[in-house]
Coordinates of C-alpha atoms in Angstrom, one line a residue:
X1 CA 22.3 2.5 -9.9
X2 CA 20.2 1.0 -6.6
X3 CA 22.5 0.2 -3.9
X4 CA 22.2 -3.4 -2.5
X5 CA 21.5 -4.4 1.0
X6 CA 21.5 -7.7 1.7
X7 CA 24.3 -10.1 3.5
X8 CA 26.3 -12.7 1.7
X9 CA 25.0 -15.4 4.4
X10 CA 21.7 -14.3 3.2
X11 CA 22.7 -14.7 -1.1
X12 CA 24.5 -17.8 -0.3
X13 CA 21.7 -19.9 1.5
X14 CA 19.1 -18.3 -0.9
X15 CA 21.6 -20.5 -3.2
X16 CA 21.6 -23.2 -1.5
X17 CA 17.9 -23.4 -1.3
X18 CA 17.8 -22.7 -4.9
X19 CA 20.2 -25.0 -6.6
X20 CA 19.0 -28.3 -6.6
X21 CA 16.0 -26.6 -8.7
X22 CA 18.1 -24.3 -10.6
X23 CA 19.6 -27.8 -11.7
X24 CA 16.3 -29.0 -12.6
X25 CA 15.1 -25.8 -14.5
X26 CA 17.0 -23.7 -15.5
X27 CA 15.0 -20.2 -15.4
X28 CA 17.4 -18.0 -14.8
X29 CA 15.6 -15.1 -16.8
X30 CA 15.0 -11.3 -15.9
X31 CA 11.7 -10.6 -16.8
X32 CA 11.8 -7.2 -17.6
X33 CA 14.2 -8.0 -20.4
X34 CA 15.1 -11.6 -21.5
X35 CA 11.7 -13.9 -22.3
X36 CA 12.6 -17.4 -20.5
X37 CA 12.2 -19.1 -23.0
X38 CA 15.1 -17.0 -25.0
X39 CA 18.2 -17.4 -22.2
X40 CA 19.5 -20.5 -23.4
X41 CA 19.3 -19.4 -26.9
X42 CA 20.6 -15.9 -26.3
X43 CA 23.5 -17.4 -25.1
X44 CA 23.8 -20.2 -27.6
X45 CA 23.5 -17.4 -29.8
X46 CA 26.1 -14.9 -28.1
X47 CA 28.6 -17.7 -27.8
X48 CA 28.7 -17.9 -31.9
X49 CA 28.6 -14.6 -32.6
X50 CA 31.7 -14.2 -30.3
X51 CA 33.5 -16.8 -32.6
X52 CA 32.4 -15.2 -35.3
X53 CA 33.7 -12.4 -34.1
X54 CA 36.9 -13.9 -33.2
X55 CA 37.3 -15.2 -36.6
X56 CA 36.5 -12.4 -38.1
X57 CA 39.4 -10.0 -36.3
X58 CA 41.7 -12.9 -37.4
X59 CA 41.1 -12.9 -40.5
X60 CA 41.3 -8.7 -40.3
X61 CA 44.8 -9.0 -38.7
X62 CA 46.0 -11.5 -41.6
X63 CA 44.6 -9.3 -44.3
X64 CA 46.0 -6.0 -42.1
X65 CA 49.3 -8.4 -42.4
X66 CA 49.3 -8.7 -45.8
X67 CA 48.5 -5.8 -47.1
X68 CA 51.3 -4.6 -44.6
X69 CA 53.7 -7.0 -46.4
X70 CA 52.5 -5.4 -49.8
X71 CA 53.1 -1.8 -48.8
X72 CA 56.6 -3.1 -47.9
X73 CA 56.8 -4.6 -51.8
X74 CA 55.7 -1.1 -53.1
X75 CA 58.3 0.7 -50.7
X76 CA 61.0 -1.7 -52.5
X77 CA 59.6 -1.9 -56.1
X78 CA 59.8 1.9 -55.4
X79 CA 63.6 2.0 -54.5
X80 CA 64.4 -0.2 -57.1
X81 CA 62.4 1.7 -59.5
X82 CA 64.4 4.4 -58.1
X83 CA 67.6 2.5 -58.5
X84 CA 66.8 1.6 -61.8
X85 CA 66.8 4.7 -63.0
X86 CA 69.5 6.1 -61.6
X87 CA 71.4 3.3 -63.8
X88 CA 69.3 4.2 -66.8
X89 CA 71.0 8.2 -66.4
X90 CA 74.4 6.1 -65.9
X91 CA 74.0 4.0 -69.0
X92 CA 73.0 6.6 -70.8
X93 CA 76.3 8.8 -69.8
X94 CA 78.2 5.8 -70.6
X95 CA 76.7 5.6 -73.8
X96 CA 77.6 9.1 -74.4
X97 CA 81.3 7.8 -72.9
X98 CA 80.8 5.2 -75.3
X99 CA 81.7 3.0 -72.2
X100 CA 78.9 -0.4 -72.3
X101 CA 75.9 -0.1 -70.0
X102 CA 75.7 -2.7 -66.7
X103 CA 72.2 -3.1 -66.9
X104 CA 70.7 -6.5 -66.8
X105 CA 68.0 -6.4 -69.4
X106 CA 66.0 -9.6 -67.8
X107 CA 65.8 -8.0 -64.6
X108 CA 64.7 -4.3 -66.1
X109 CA 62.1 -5.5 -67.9
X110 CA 60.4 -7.4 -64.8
X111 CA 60.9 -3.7 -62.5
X112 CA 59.4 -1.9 -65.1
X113 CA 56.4 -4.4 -65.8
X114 CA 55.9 -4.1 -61.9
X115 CA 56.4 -0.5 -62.1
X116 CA 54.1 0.0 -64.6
X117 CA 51.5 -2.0 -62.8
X118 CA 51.6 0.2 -59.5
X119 CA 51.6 3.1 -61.9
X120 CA 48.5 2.1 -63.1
X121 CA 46.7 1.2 -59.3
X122 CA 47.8 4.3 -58.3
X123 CA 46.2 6.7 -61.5
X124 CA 43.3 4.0 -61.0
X125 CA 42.9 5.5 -57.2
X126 CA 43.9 8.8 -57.7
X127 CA 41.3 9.3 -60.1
X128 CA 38.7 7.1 -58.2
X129 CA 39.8 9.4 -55.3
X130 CA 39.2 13.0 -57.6
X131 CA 35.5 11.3 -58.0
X132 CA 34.6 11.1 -54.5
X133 CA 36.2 14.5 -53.3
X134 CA 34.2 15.7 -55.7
X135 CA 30.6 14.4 -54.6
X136 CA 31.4 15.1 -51.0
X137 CA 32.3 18.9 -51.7
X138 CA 29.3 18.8 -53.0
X139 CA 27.4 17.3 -49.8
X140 CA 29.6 18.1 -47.2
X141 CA 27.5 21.5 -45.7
X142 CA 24.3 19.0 -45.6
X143 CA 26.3 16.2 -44.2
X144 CA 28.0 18.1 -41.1
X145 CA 24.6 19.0 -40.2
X146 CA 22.9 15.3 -40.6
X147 CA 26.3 14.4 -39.3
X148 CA 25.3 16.0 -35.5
X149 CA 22.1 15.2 -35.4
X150 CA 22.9 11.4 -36.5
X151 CA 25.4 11.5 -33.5
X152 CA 23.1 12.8 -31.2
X153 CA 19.7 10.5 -31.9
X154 CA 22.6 7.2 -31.5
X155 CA 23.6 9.3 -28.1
X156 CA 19.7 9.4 -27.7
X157 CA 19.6 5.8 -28.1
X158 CA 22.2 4.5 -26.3
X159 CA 20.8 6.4 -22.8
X160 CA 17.6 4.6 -23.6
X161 CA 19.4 1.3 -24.0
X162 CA 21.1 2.2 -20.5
X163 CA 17.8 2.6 -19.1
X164 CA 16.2 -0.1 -20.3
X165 CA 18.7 -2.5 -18.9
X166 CA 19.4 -0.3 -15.5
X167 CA 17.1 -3.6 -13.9
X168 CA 19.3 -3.8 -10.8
X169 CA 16.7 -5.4 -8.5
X170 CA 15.2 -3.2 -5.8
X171 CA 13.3 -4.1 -2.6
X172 CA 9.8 -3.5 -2.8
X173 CA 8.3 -1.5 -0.2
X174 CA 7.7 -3.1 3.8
X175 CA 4.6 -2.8 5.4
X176 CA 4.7 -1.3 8.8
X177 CA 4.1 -3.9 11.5
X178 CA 3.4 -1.5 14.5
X179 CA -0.1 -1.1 14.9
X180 CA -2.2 0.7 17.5
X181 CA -5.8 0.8 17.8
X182 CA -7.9 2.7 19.9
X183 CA -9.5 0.7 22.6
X184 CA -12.4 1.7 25.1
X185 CA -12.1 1.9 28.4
X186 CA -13.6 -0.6 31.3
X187 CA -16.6 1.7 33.4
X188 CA -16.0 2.0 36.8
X189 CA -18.4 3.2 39.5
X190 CA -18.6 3.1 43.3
X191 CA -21.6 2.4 45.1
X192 CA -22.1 5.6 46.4
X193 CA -22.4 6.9 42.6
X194 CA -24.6 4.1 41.4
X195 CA -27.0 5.0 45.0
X196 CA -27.0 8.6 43.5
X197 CA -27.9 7.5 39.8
X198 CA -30.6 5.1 41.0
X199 CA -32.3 8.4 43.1
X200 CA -32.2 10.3 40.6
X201 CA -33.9 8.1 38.0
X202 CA -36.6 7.6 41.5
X203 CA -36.7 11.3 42.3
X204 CA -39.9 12.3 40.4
X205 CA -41.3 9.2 41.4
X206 CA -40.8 9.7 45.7
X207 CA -41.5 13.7 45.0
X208 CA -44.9 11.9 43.6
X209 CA -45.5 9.2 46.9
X210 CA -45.2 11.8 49.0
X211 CA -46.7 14.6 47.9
X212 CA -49.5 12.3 47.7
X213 CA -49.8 11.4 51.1
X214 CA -48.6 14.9 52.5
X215 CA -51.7 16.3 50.4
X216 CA -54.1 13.6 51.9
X217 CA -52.9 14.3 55.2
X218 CA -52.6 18.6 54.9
X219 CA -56.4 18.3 53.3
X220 CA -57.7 16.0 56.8
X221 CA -55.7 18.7 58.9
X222 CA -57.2 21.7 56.9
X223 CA -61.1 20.7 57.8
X224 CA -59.3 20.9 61.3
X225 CA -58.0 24.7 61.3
X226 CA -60.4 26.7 62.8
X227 CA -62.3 24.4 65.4
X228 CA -60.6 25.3 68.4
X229 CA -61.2 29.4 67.9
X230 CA -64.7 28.4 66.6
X231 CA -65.1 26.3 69.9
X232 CA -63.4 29.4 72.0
X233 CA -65.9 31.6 70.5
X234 CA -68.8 29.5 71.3
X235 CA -67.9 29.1 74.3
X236 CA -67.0 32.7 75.4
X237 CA -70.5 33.3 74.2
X238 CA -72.5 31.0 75.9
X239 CA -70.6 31.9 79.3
X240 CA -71.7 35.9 78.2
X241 CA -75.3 34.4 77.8
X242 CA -75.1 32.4 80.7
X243 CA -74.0 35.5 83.2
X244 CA -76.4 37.4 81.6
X245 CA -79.5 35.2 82.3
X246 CA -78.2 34.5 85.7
X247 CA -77.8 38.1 86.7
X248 CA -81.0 39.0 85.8
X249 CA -82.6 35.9 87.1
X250 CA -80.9 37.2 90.3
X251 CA -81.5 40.8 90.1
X252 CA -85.8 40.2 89.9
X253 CA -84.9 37.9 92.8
X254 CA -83.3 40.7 94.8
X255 CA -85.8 42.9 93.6
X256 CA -89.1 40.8 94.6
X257 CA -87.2 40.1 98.2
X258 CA -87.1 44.0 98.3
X259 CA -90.9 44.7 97.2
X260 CA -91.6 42.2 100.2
X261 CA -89.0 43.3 102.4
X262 CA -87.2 40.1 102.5
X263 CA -83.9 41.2 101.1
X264 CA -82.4 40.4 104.5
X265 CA -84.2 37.0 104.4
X266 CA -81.8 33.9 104.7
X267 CA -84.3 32.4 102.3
X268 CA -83.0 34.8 100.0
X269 CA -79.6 35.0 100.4
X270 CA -79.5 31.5 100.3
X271 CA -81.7 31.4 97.3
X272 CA -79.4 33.9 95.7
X273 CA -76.2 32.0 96.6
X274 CA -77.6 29.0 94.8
X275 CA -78.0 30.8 92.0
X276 CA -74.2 31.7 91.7
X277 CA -73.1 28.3 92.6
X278 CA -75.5 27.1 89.7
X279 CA -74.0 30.0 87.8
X280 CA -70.4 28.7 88.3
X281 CA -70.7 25.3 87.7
X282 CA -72.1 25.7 84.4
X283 CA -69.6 28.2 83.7
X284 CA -67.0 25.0 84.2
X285 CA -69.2 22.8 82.2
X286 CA -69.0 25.2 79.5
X287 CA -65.0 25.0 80.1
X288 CA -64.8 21.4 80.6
X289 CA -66.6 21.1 77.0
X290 CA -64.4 23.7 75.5
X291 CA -61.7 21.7 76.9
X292 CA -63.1 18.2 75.5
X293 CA -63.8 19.4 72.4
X294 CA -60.3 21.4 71.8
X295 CA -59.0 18.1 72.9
X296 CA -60.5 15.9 70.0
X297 CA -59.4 18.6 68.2
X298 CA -56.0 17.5 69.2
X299 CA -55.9 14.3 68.8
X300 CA -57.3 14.0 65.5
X301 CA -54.4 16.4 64.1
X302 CA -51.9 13.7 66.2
X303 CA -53.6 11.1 64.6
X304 CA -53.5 12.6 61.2
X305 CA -49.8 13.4 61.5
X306 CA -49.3 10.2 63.0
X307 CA -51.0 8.8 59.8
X308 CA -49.1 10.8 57.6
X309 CA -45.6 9.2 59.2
X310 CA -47.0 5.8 59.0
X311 CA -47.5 6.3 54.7
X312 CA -44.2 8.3 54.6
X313 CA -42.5 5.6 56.6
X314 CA -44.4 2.6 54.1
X315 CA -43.3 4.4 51.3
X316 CA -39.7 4.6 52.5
X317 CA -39.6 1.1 52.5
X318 CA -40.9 0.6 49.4
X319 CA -39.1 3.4 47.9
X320 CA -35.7 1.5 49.7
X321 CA -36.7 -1.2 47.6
X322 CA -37.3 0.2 44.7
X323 CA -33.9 2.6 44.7
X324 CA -32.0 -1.2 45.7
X325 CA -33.7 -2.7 43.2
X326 CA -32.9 0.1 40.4
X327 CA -29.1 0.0 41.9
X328 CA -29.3 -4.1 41.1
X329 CA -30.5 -3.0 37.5
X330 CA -27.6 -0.3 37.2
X331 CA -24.9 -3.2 38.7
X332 CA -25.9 -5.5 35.8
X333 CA -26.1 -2.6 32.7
X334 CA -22.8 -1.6 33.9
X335 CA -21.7 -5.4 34.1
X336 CA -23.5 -5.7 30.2
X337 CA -21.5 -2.7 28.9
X338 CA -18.1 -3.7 30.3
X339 CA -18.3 -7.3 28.8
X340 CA -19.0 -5.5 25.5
X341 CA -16.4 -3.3 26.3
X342 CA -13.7 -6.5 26.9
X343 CA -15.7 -8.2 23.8
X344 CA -14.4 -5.5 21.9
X345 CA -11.0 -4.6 23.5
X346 CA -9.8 -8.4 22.7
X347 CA -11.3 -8.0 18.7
X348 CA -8.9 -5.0 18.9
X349 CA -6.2 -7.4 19.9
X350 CA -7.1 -9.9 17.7
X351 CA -7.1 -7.7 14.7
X352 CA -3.7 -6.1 15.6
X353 CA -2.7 -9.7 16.0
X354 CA -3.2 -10.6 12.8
X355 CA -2.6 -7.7 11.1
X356 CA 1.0 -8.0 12.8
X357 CA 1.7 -11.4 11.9
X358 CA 0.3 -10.8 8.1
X359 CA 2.9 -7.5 8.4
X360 CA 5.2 -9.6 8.8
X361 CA 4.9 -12.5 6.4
X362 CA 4.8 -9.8 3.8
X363 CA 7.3 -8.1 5.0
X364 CA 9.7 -11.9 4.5
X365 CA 7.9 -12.3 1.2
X366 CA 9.6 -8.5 0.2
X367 CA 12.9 -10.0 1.3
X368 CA 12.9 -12.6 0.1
X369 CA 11.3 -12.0 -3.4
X370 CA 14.1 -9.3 -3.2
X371 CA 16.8 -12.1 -2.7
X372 CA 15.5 -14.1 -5.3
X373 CA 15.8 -11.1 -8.2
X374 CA 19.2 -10.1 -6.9
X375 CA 20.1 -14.2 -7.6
X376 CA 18.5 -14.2 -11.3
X377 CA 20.1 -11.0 -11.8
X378 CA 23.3 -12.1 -10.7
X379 CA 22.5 -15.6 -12.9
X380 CA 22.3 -13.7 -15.9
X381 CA 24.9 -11.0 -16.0
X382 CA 26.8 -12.8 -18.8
X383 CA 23.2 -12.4 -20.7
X384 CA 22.0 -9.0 -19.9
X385 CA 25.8 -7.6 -20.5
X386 CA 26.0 -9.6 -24.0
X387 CA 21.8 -8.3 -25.2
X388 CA 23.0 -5.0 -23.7
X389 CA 26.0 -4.6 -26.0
X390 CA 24.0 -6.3 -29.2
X391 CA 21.7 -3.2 -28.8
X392 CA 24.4 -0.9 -28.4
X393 CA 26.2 -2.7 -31.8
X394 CA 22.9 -2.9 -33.2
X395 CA 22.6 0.8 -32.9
X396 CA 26.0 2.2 -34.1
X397 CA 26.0 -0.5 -37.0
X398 CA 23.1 1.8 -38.0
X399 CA 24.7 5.7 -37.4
X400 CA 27.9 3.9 -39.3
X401 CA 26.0 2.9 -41.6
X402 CA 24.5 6.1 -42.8
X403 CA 28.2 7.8 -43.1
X404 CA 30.5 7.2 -45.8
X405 CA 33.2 4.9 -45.7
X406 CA 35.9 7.7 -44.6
X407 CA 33.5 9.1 -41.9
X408 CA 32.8 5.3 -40.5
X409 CA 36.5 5.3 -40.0
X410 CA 36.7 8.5 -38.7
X411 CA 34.5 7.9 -36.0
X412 CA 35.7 4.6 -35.1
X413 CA 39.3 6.0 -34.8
X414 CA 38.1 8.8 -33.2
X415 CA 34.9 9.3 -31.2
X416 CA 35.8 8.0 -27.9
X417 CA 31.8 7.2 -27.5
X418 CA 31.8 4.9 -30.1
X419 CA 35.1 3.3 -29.2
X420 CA 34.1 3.1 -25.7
X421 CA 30.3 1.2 -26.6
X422 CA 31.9 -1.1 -28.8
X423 CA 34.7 -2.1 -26.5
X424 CA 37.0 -5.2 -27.3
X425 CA 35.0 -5.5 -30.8
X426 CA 36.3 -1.9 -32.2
X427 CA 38.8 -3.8 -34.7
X428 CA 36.5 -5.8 -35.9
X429 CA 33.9 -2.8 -36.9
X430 CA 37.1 -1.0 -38.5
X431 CA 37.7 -4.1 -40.6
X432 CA 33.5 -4.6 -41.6
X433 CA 33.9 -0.9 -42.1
X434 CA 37.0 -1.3 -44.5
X435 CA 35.7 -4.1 -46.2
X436 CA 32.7 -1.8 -47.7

């Protein structure tokens, strides 16, 4: 049997709530066995059948009565019978005596009509009772065994009887009302992280800027490299060719002023002086242009570089843009996903919300569906208990019925199963039984 859990401040306002429509309608049923529309007549009907009941042990105990009051008129018929025989052997020893016999004829004759009469019952039973020792000695190995397996199939019945009326009401099962589900979390980044996440998604870009302009710059230099040794060269050379013409321009000088004898001459010398002043001032021409030249050289590497800073320095500041402007675009995905994340995170909420709050109202549906079974169950006690023991009569009614009239009574006086099931109606079944 289900244990119940469940307060009496709890049954009795359930009660309260319920009586003024109990009042009104009065479905008191249990489902599972009694039909709603049966209760009032199941108990309409119970009630006569416990009258009839009643009436019936009354009228067993008056008949138990008088046929106690008729064993007592045997007992005495028989010790008068007795009695009256007794004077019969006296009478008849007082005949012998020739002494006059003290027997009332009158009252002889009625003991010996009587006597005569039990007599008779008596042969009547005894040979009634030779008939049916007879037929059961003839059944009796067949009947032991039906006898068992009668007893155990009611047994058999009886348990299913139990079970069909163990309905005690019991709670149905409570949802759980804790709930926890997973939830994502908010993205956080610091600047510094979205500045390296923007120049990384740039990085192929700025390697492309400037190896553009480094190329444009390193290919202007490149038409450059060589110049100034070329210009060395060249101008080593034309010194060598220079020194040569003047030194032999100067030696046929010295050589006619010999042939003439005018090598002492300050014609001459002073004609050969000029020469080497000529000589040397070309020679620092030809150094003053090496000098010019290597210096264009010069400057157009410096302006080249120079050129080179001024793209890398445009393209930093358009590259600044761009990596502020990709930081911006990185702010506002980051800003998108976390409002999707929130978006989501309250659904979560919401859900468990509701799913908490419907927990619940089930939950004090289960209790109080539960309260309201216990109250019909309780309701109909008096109904269940009186279908509950129909079935039971219902069943042993039909094992008693398939024994014979002795074995009925056997059983009734004593199987303690059978006396127990029928309870207070056990005298009435042994009078039925009796009455075959």
């Amino acid at each position: 049997m289900a244990v119940v859990n469940f307060s009496e401040s709890d049954l009795l306002e359930l009660t309260k709530k319920r009586k003024k429509k109990d009042d009104e309608n009065k479905d008191t049923s249990i489902e599972k066995v009694i039909a709603p529309s049966q209760v009032q007549a199941n108990l309409t009907q119970n009630t006569e059948k416990n009258a009839k009941n009643d009436e019936k042990t009354a009228l067993y105990s008056k008949n138990l009565q008088a046929k106690s009051n008729n064993e007592n008129l045997k007992q005495d018929n028989k010790a008068t019978n007795l009695t009256e025989n007794d004077q019969e052997k006296a009478n008849d020893k007082a005949s012998k005596a020739n002494v006059a016999p003290a027997k009332n004829s009158a009252v002889s004759d009625a003991f010996k009509k009587l006597f005569d009469q039990i007599n008779l019952g008596a042969s009547d039973n005894k040979s009634s009772t030779t008939d049916n020792e007879s037929t059961r000695e003839n059944s009796s190995t067949s009947e032991i065994t039906s006898k068992d397996s009668m007893l155990d199939d009611l047994k058999s019945q009886i348990e299913g009887i139990d079970t069909k009326y163990d309905i005690f009401p019991k709670k149905g099962d409570k949802m759980n009302e804790d709930i926890s589900l997973a939830r994502k979390e908010t993205i956080t980044k610091t600047d510094d992280e979205l500045r390296g996440e923007a120049e990384n998604a740039l990085a192929d870009y700025a390697k492309a800027q400037k190896d553009a302009i480094n190329n444009a710059a390193d290919k202007k230099l490149s038409s450059l490299d060589g110049k100034e040794e070329n210009l060395r060269a060249q101008s080593e050379l034309d010194k060598a060719q220079l020194q040569n013409y003047y030194n032999t321009y100067k030696r046929n000088a010295e050589n006619d002023a010999l042939k003439r004898g005018l090598q002492r001459s300050s014609i001459v010398i002073n004609n050969l002086n000029a020469f080497d002043k000529e000589l040397v001032e070309k020679l620092i021409n030809i150094d003053k242009t090496l000098g010019e030249n290597i210096a264009s050289i010069n400057d157009q590497i410096t302006a080249l570089n120079e050129e080179r800073q001024k793209a890398l320095d445009e393209f930093n500041i358009t590259y600044a843009v761009k990596v502020n402007d990709k930081i911006n675009a990185l702010k506002e995905d980051l800003q998108e996903k976390n409002d999707e994340i929130l978006e989501y995170n309250n659904k979560i909420a919401q859900i468990e919300a509701e799913y908490k709050a419907d927990a619940q109202k089930r939950n004090q549906q289960v209790d109080e569906d539960y309260l309201n079974q216990i109250y019909k169950y309780f309701a109909n006690q008096d109904t269940i208990k009186a279908n509950k023991q129909k079935e039971y009569e219902t069943a042993v009614d039909k094992y008693l019925d398939s024994l014979s009239k002795e074995d009925a009574l056997a059983e009734l006086s004593n199987n303690s199963f059978i006396r127990d099931i029928l309870g207070t109606n056990l005298s009435y079944y042994i009078y039925k039984t009796k009455a075959r």
